[in-house]
PDB file of C-alpha atoms in Angstrom:
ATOM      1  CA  UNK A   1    -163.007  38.230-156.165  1.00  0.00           C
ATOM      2  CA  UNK A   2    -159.768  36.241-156.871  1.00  0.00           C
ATOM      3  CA  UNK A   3    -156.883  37.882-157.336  1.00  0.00           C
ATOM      4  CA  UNK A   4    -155.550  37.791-161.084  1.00  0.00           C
ATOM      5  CA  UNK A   5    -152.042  37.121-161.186  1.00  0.00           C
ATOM      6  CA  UNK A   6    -148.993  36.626-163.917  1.00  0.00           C
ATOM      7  CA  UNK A   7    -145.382  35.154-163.491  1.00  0.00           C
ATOM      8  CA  UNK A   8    -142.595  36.376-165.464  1.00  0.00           C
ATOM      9  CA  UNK A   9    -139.319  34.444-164.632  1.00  0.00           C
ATOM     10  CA  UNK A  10    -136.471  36.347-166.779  1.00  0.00           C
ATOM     11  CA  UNK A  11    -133.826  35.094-168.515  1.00  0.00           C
ATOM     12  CA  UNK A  12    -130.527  34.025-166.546  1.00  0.00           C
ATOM     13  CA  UNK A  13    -128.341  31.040-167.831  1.00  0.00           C
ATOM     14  CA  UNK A  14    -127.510  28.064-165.607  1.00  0.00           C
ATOM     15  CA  UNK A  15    -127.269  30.328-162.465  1.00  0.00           C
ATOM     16  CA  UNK A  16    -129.973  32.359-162.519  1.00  0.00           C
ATOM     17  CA  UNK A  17    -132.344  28.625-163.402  1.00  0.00           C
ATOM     18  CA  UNK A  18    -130.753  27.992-160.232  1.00  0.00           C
ATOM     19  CA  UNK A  19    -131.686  31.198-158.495  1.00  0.00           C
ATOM     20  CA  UNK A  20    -134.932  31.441-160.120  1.00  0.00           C
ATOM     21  CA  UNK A  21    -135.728  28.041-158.944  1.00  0.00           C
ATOM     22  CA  UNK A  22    -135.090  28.859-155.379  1.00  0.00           C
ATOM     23  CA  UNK A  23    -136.864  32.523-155.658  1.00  0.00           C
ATOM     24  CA  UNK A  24    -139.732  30.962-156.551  1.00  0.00           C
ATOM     25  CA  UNK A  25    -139.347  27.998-153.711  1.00  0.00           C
ATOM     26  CA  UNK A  26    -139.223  30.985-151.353  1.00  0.00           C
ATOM     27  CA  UNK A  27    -141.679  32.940-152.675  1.00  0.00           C
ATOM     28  CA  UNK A  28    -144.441  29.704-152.136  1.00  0.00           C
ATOM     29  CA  UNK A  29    -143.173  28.971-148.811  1.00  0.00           C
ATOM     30  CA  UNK A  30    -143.248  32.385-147.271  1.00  0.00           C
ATOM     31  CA  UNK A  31    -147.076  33.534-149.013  1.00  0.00           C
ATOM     32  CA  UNK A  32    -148.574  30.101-149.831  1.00  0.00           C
ATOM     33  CA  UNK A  33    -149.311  30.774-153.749  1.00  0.00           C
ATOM     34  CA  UNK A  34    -148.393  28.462-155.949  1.00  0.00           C
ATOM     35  CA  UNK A  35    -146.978  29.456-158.822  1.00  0.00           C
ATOM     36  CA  UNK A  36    -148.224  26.893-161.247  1.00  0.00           C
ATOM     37  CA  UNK A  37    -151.744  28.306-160.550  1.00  0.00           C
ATOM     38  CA  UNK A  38    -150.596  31.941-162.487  1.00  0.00           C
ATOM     39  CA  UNK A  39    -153.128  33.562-164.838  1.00  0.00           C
ATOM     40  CA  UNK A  40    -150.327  33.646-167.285  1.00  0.00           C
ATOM     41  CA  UNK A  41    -147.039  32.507-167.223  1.00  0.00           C
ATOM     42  CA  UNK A  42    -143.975  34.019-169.220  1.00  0.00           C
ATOM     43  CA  UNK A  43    -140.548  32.667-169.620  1.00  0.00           C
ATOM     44  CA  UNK A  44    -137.359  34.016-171.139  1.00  0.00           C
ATOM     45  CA  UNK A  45    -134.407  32.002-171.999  1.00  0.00           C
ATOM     46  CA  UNK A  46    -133.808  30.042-168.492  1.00  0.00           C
ATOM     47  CA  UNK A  47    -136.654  31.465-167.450  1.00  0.00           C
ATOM     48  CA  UNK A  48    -138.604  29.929-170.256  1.00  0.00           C
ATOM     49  CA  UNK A  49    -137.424  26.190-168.956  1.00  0.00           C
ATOM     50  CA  UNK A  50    -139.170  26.971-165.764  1.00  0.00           C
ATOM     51  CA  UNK A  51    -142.132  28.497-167.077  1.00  0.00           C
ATOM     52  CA  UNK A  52    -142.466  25.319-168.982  1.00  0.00           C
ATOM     53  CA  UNK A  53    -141.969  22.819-166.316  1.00  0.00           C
ATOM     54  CA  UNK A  54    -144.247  25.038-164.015  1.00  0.00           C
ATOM     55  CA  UNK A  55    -147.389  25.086-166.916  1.00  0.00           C
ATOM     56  CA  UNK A  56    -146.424  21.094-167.385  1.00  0.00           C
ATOM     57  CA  UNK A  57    -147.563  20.255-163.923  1.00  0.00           C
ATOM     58  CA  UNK A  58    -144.223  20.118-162.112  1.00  0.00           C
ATOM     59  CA  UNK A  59    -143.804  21.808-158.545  1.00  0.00           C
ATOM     60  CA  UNK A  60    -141.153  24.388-157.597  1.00  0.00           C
ATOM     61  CA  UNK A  61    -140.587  21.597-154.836  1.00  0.00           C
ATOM     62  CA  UNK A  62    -139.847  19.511-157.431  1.00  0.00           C
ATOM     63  CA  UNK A  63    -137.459  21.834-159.333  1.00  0.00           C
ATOM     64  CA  UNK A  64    -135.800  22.400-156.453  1.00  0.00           C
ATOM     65  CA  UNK A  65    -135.077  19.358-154.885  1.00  0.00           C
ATOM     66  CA  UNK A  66    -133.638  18.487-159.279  1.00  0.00           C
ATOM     67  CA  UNK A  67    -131.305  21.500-158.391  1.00  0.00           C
ATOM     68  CA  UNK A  68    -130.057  20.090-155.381  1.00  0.00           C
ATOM     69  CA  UNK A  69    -129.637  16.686-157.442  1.00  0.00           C
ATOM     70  CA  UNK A  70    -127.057  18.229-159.708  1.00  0.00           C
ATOM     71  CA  UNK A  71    -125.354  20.202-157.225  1.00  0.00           C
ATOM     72  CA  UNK A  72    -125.037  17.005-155.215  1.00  0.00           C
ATOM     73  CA  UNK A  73    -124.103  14.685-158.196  1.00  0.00           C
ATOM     74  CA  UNK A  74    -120.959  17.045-159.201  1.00  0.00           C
ATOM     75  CA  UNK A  75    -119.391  17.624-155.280  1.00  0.00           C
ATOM     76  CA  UNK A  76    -119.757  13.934-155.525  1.00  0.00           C
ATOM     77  CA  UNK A  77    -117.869  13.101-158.522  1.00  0.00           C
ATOM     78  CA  UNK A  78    -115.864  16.578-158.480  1.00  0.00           C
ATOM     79  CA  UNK A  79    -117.598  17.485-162.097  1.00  0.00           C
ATOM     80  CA  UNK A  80    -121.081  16.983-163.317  1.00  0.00           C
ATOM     81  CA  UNK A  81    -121.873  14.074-163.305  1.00  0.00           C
ATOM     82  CA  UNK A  82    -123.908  13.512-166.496  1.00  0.00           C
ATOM     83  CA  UNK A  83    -124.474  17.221-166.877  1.00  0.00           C
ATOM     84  CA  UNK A  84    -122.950  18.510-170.019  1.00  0.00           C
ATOM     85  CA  UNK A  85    -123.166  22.129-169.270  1.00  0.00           C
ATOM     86  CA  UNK A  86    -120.085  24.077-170.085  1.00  0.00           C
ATOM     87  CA  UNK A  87    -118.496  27.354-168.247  1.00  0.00           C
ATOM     88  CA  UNK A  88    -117.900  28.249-171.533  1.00  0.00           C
ATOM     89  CA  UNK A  89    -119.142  28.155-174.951  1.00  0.00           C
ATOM     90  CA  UNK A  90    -117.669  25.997-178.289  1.00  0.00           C
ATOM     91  CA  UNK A  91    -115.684  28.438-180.444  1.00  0.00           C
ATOM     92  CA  UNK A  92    -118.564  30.016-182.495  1.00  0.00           C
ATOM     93  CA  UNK A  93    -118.715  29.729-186.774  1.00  0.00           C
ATOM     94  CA  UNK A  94    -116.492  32.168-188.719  1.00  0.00           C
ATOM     95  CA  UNK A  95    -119.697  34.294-190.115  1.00  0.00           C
ATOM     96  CA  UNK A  96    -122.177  36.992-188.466  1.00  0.00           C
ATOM     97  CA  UNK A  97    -125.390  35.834-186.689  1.00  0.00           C
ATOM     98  CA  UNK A  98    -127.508  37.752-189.330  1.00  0.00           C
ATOM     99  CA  UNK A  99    -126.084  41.153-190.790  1.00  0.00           C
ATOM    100  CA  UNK A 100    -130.005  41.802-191.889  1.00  0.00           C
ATOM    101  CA  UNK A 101    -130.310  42.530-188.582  1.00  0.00           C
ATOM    102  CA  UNK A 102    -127.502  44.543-187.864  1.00  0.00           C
ATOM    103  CA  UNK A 103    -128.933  46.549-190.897  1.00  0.00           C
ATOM    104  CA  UNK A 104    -131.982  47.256-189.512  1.00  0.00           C
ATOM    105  CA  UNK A 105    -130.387  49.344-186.866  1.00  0.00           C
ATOM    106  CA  UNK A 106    -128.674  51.079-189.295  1.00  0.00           C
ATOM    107  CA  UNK A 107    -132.241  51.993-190.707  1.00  0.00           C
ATOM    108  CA  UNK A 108    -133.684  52.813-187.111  1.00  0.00           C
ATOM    109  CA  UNK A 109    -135.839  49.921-187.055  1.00  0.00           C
ATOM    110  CA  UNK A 110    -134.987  47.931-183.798  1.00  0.00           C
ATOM    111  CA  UNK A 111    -132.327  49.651-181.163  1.00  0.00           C
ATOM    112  CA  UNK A 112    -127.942  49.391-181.706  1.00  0.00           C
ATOM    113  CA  UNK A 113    -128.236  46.787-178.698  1.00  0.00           C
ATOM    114  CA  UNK A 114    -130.566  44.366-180.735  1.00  0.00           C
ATOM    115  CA  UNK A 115    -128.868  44.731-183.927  1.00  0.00           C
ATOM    116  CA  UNK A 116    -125.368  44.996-182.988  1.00  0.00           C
ATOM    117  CA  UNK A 117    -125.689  40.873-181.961  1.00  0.00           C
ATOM    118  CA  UNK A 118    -126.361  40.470-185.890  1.00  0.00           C
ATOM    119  CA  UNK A 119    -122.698  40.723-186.039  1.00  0.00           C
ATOM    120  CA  UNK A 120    -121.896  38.384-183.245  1.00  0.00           C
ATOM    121  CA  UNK A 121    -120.467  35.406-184.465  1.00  0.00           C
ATOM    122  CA  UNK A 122    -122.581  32.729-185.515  1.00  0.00           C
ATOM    123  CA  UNK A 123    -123.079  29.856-181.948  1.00  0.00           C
ATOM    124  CA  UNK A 124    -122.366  26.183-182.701  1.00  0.00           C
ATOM    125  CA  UNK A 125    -123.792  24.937-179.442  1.00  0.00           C
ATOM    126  CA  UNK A 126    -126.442  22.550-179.824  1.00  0.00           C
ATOM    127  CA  UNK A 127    -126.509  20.779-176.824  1.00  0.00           C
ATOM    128  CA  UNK A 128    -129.196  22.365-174.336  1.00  0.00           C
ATOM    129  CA  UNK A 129    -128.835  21.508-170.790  1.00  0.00           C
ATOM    130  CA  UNK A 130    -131.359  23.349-169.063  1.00  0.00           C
ATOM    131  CA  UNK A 131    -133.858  22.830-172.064  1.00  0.00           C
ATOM    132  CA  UNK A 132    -133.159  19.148-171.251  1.00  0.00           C
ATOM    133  CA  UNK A 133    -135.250  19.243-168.873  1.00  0.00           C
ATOM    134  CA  UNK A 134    -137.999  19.809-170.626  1.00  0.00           C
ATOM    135  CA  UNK A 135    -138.299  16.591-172.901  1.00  0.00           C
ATOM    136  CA  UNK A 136    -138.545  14.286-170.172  1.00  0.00           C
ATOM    137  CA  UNK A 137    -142.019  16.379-169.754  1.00  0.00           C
ATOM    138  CA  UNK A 138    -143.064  17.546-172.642  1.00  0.00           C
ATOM    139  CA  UNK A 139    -142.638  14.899-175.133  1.00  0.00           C
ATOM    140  CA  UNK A 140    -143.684  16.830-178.340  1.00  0.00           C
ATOM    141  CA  UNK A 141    -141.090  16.494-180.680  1.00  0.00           C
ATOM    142  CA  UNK A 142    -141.877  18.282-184.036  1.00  0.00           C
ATOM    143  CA  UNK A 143    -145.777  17.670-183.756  1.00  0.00           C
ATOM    144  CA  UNK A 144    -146.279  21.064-182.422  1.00  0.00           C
ATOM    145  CA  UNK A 145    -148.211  20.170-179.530  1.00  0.00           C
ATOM    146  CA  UNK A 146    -147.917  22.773-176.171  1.00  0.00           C
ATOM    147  CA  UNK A 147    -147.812  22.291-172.380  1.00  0.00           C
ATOM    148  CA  UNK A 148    -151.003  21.695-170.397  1.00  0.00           C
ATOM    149  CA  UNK A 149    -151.630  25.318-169.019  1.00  0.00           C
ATOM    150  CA  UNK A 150    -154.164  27.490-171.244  1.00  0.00           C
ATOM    151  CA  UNK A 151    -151.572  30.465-171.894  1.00  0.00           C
ATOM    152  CA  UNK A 152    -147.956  29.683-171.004  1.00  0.00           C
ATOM    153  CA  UNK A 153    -145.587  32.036-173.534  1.00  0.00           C
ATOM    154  CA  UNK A 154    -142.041  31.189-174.334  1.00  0.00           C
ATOM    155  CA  UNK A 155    -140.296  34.878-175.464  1.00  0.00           C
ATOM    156  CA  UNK A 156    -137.153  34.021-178.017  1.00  0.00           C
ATOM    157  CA  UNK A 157    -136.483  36.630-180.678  1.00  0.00           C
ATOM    158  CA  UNK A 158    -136.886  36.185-184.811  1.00  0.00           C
ATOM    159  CA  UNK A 159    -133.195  36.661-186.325  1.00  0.00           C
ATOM    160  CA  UNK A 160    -134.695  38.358-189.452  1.00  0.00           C
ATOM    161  CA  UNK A 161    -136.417  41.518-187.952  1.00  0.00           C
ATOM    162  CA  UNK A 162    -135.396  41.736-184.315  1.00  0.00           C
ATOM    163  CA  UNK A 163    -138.891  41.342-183.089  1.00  0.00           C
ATOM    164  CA  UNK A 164    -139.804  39.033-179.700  1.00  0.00           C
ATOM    165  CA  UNK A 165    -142.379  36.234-180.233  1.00  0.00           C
ATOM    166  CA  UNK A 166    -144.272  34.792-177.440  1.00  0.00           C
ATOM    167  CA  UNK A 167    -144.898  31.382-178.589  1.00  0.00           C
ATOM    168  CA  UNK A 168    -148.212  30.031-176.867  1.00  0.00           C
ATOM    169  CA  UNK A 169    -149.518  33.532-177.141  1.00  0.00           C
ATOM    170  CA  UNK A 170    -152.307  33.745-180.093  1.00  0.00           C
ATOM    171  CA  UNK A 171    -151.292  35.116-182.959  1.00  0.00           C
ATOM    172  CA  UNK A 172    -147.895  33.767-182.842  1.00  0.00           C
ATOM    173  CA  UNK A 173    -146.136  31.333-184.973  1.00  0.00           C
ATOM    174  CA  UNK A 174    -146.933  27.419-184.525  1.00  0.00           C
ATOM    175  CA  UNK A 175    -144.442  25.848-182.692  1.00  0.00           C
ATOM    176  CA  UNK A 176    -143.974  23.057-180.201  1.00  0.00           C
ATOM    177  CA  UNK A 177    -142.513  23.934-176.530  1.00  0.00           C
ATOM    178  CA  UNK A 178    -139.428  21.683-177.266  1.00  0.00           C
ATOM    179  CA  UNK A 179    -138.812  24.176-180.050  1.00  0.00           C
ATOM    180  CA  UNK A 180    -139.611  26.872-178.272  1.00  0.00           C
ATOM    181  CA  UNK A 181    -137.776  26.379-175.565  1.00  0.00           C
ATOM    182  CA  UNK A 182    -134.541  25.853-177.208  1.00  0.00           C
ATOM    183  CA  UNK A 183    -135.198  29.242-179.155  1.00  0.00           C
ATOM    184  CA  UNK A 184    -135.407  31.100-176.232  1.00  0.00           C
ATOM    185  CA  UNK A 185    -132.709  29.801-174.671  1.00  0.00           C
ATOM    186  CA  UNK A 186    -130.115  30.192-177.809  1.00  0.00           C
ATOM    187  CA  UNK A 187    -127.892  32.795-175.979  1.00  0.00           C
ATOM    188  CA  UNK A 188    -125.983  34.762-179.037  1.00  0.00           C
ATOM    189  CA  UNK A 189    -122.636  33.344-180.292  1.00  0.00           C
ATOM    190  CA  UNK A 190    -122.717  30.439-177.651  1.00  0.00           C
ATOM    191  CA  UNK A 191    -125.663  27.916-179.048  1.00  0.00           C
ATOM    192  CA  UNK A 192    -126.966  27.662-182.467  1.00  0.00           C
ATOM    193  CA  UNK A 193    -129.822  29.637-183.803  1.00  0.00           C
ATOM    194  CA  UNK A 194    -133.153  27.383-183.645  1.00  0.00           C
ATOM    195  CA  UNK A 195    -135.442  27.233-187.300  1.00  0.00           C
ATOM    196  CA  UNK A 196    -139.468  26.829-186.869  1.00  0.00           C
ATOM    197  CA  UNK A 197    -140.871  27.233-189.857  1.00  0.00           C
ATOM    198  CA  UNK A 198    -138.864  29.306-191.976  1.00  0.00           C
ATOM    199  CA  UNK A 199    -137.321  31.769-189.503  1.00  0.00           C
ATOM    200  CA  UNK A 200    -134.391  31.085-187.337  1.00  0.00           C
ATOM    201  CA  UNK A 201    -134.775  32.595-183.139  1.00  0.00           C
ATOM    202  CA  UNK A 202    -132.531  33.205-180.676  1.00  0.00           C
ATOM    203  CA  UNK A 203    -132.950  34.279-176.731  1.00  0.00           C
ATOM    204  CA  UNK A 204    -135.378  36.636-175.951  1.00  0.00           C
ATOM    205  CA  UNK A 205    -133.246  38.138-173.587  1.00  0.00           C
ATOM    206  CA  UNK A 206    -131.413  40.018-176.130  1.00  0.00           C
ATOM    207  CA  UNK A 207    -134.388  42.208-176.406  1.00  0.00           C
ATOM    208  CA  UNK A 208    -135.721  42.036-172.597  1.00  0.00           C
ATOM    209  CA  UNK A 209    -134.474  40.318-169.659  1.00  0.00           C
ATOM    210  CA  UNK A 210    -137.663  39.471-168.776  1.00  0.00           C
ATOM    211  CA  UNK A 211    -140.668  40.392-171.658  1.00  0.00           C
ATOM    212  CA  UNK A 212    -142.819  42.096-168.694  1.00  0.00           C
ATOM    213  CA  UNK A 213    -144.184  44.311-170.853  1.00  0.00           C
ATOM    214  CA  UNK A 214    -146.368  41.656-172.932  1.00  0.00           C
ATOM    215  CA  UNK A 215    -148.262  41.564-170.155  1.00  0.00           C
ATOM    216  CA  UNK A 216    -149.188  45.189-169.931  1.00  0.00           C
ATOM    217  CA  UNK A 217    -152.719  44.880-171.645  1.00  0.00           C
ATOM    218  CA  UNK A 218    -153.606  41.691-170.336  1.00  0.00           C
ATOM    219  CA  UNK A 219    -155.541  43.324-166.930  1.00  0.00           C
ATOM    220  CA  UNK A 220    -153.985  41.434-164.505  1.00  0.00           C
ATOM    221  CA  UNK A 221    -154.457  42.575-161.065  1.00  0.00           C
ATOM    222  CA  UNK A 222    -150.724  41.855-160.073  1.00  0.00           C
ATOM    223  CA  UNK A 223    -147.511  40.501-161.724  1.00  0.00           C
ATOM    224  CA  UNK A 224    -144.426  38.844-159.892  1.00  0.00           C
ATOM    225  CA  UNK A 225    -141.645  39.129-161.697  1.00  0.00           C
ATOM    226  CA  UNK A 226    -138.049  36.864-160.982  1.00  0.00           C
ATOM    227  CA  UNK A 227    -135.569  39.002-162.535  1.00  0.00           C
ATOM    228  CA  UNK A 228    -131.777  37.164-162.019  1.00  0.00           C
ATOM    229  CA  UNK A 229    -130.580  39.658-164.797  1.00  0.00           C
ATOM    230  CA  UNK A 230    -130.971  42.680-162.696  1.00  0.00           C
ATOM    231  CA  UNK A 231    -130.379  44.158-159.480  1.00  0.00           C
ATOM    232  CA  UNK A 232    -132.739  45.629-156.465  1.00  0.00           C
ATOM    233  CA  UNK A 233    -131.878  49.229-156.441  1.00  0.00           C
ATOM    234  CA  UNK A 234    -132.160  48.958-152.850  1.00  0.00           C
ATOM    235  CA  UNK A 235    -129.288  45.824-152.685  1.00  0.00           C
ATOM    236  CA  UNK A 236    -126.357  46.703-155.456  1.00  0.00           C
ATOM    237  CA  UNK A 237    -122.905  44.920-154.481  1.00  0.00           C
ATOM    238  CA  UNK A 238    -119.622  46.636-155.808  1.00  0.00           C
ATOM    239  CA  UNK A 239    -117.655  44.493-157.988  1.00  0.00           C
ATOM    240  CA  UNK A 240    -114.558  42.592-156.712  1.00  0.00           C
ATOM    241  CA  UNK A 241    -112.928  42.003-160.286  1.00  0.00           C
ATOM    242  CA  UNK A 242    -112.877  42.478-163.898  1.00  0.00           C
ATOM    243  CA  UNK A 243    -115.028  40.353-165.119  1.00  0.00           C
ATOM    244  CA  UNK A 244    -118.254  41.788-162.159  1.00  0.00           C
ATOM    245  CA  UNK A 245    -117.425  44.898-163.156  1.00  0.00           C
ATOM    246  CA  UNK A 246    -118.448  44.091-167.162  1.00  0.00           C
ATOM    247  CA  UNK A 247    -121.650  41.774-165.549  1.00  0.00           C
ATOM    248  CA  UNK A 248    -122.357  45.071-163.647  1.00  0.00           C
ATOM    249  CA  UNK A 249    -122.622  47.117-166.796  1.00  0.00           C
ATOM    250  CA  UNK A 250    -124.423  44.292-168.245  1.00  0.00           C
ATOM    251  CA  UNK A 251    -127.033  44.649-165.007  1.00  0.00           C
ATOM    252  CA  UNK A 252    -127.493  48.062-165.154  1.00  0.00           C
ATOM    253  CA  UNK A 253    -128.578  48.087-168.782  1.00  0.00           C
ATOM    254  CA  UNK A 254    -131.119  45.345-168.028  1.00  0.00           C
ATOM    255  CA  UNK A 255    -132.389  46.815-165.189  1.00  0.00           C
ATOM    256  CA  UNK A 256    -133.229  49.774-166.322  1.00  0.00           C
ATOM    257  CA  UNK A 257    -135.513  47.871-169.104  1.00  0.00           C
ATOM    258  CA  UNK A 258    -136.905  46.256-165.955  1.00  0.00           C
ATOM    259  CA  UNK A 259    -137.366  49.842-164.426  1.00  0.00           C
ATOM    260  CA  UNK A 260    -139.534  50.786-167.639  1.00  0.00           C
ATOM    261  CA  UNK A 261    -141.588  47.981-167.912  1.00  0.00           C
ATOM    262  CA  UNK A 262    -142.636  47.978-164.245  1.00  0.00           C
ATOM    263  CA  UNK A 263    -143.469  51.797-165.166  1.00  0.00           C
ATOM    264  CA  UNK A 264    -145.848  50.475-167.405  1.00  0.00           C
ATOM    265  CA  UNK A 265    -147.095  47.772-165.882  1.00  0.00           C
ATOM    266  CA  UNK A 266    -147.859  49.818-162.697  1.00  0.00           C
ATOM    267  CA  UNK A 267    -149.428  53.072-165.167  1.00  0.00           C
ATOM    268  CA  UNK A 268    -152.218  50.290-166.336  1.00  0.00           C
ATOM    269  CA  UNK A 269    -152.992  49.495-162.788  1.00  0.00           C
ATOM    270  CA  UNK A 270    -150.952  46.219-162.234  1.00  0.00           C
ATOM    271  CA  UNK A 271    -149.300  45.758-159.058  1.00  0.00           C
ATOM    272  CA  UNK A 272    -145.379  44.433-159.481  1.00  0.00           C
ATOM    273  CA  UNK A 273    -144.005  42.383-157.394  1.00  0.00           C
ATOM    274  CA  UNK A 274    -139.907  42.246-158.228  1.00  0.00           C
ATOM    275  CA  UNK A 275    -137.764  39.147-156.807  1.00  0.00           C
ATOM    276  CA  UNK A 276    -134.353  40.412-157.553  1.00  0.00           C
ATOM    277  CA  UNK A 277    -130.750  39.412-156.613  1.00  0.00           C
ATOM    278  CA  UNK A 278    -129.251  40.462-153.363  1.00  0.00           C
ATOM    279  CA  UNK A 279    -125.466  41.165-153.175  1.00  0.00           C
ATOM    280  CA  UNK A 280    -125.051  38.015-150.824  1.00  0.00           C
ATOM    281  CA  UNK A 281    -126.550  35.879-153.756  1.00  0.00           C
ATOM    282  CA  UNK A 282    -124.658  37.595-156.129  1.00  0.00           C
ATOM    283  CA  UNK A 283    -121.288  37.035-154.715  1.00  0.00           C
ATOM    284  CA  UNK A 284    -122.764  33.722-154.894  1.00  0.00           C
ATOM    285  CA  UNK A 285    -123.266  33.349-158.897  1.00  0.00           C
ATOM    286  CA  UNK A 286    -120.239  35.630-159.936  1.00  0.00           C
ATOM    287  CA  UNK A 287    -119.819  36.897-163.581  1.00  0.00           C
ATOM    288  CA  UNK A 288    -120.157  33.856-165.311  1.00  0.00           C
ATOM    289  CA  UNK A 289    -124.251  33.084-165.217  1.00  0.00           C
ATOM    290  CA  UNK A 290    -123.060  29.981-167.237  1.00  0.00           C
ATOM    291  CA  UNK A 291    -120.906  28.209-165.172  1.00  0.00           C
ATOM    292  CA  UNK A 292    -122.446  25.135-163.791  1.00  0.00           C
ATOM    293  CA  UNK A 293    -120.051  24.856-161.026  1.00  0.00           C
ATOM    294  CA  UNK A 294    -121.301  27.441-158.677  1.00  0.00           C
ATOM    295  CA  UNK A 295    -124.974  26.321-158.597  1.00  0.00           C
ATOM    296  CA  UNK A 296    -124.039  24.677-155.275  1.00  0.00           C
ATOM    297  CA  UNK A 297    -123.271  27.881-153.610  1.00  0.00           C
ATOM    298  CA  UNK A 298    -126.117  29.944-155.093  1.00  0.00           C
ATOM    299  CA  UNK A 299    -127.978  26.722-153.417  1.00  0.00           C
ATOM    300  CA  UNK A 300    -126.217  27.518-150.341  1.00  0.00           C
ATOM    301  CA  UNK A 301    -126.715  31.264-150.829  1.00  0.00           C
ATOM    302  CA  UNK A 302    -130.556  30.610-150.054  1.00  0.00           C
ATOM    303  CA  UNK A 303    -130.237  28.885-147.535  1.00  0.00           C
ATOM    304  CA  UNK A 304    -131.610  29.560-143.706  1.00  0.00           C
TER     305      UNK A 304
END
């Protein structure tokens, strides 16, 4: 009987595409599944770019060997290259994301974590890198239409109530993956909130780092999970500075979502398999997930 199996790649910024890339490069090479052949595949924020690509037809060869590209374009030119990825965000819009939101934590409707980024400032980035990728693929525009692979969800998160959608799953709103795509990956007070239909979405990571639990009734047999939010309990490196001992907090918070939704998954009889970061690769990304300038040594980090 063959074996039913979901992905979940998590969200992660430019760094952990990177590391999820290579992850899931690994994780083909060493067991000989490929991962475009998933039951079901799930994608958060960066993780959303790969699922994607992946349900569009495209190898994790080939994502790969595009990683190594732009790592090799910007030693070469000692910047990007064409990338415009930026360490660091545009100086946001002088008004709150959405203080709706922020009031329905006040009513004990969503949790203080989701509706305390209603009173984030408002992102002005429009200009999606890593959801770039995606039109050369998928060339949808507005029309609606959805990658090739039968159930493919893209998690972002609906600015009015604080509640994930899984566009691509039934029952969710119409939308096209470009859309989609750049919804989930609209990281709070850095890129602009993304409208489909008459609601406006931003990452899904603000909820979960990696949605796992929408697959909890979906009687899979086993899930693997790529998680660059969290942390192995088994691999945690110290922080060296200021800013990795804020990402730390930031880690521990996730991964203890993680922790819960594997609890699930695992009570309903689905075997998880976690790919984590290890304190080598780590090190290798530093605080900054969106800084396009270490993607060379988280390359380097996976390396034999």
């Amino acid at each position: 009987m063959k074996t039913r199996r979901g992905l979940v790649i998590g969200a992660g910024g430019v760094l952990g595409y990177t590391w999820s890339v290579c992850a899931l490069h690994r994780f083909e090479s060493v067991t000989g599944w490929d991962p475009r052949s998933a039951d079901v595949l799930v994608g958060t924020s960066a993780g959303s770019v790969i699922a994607t690509l992946l349900g569009s037809g495209v190898s994790a060869s080939d994502l790969l060997a595009s990683q190594k590209r732009k790592a090799s374009a910007r030693k070469a030119s000692g910047r990007g290259g064409r990338e415009t990825e930026s360490a660091l965000p545009p100086w946001p819009r002088a008004r709150p994301l959405s203080l709706r939101l922020f009031a329905r934590g006040l009513r004990g409707k969503i949790p203080p974590s989701v509706s305390l980024v209603g009173l984030l400032p408002e992102g002005r980035a429009e200009d999606f890198g890593l959801a770039k990728a995606v039109d050369a693929i998928v060339q949808d525009g507005q029309n609606g239409t959805w990658v090739t692979h039968p159930r493919c969800w893209v998690v972002a998160m609906d600015c009015h109530d604080g509640q994930r959608v899984a566009f691509g799953r039934a029952g969710a709103p119409q939308a096209g993956s470009r859309d989609a795509v750049r919804a989930s990956c609209a990281v709070p007070a850095w890129f602009a909130p993304i409208r489909i239909g008459d609601r406006r979405y931003i990452d899904g990571g603000v909820v979960s780092p990696t949605s796992l639990d929408l697959l909890a009734d979906e009687g899979l047999d086993e899930v693997v999970v790529v998680s660059p939010l969290t942390w192995s309990p088994r691999d945690r490196a110290p922080a060296g500075s200021l800013g990795e001992a804020l990402e730390r907090v930031m880690r521990r918070a996730m991964s203890r979502v993680l922790d819960a939704e594997v609890a699930l998954l695992e009570s309903r009889g689905t075997r998880v398999i976690r790919i984590e970061p290890t304190a080598h690769e780590l090190r290798a990304m530093g605080p900054n997930f969106m800084d396009p300038r270490r993607r060379g040594l988280v390359l380097d980090a996976w390396s034999p």
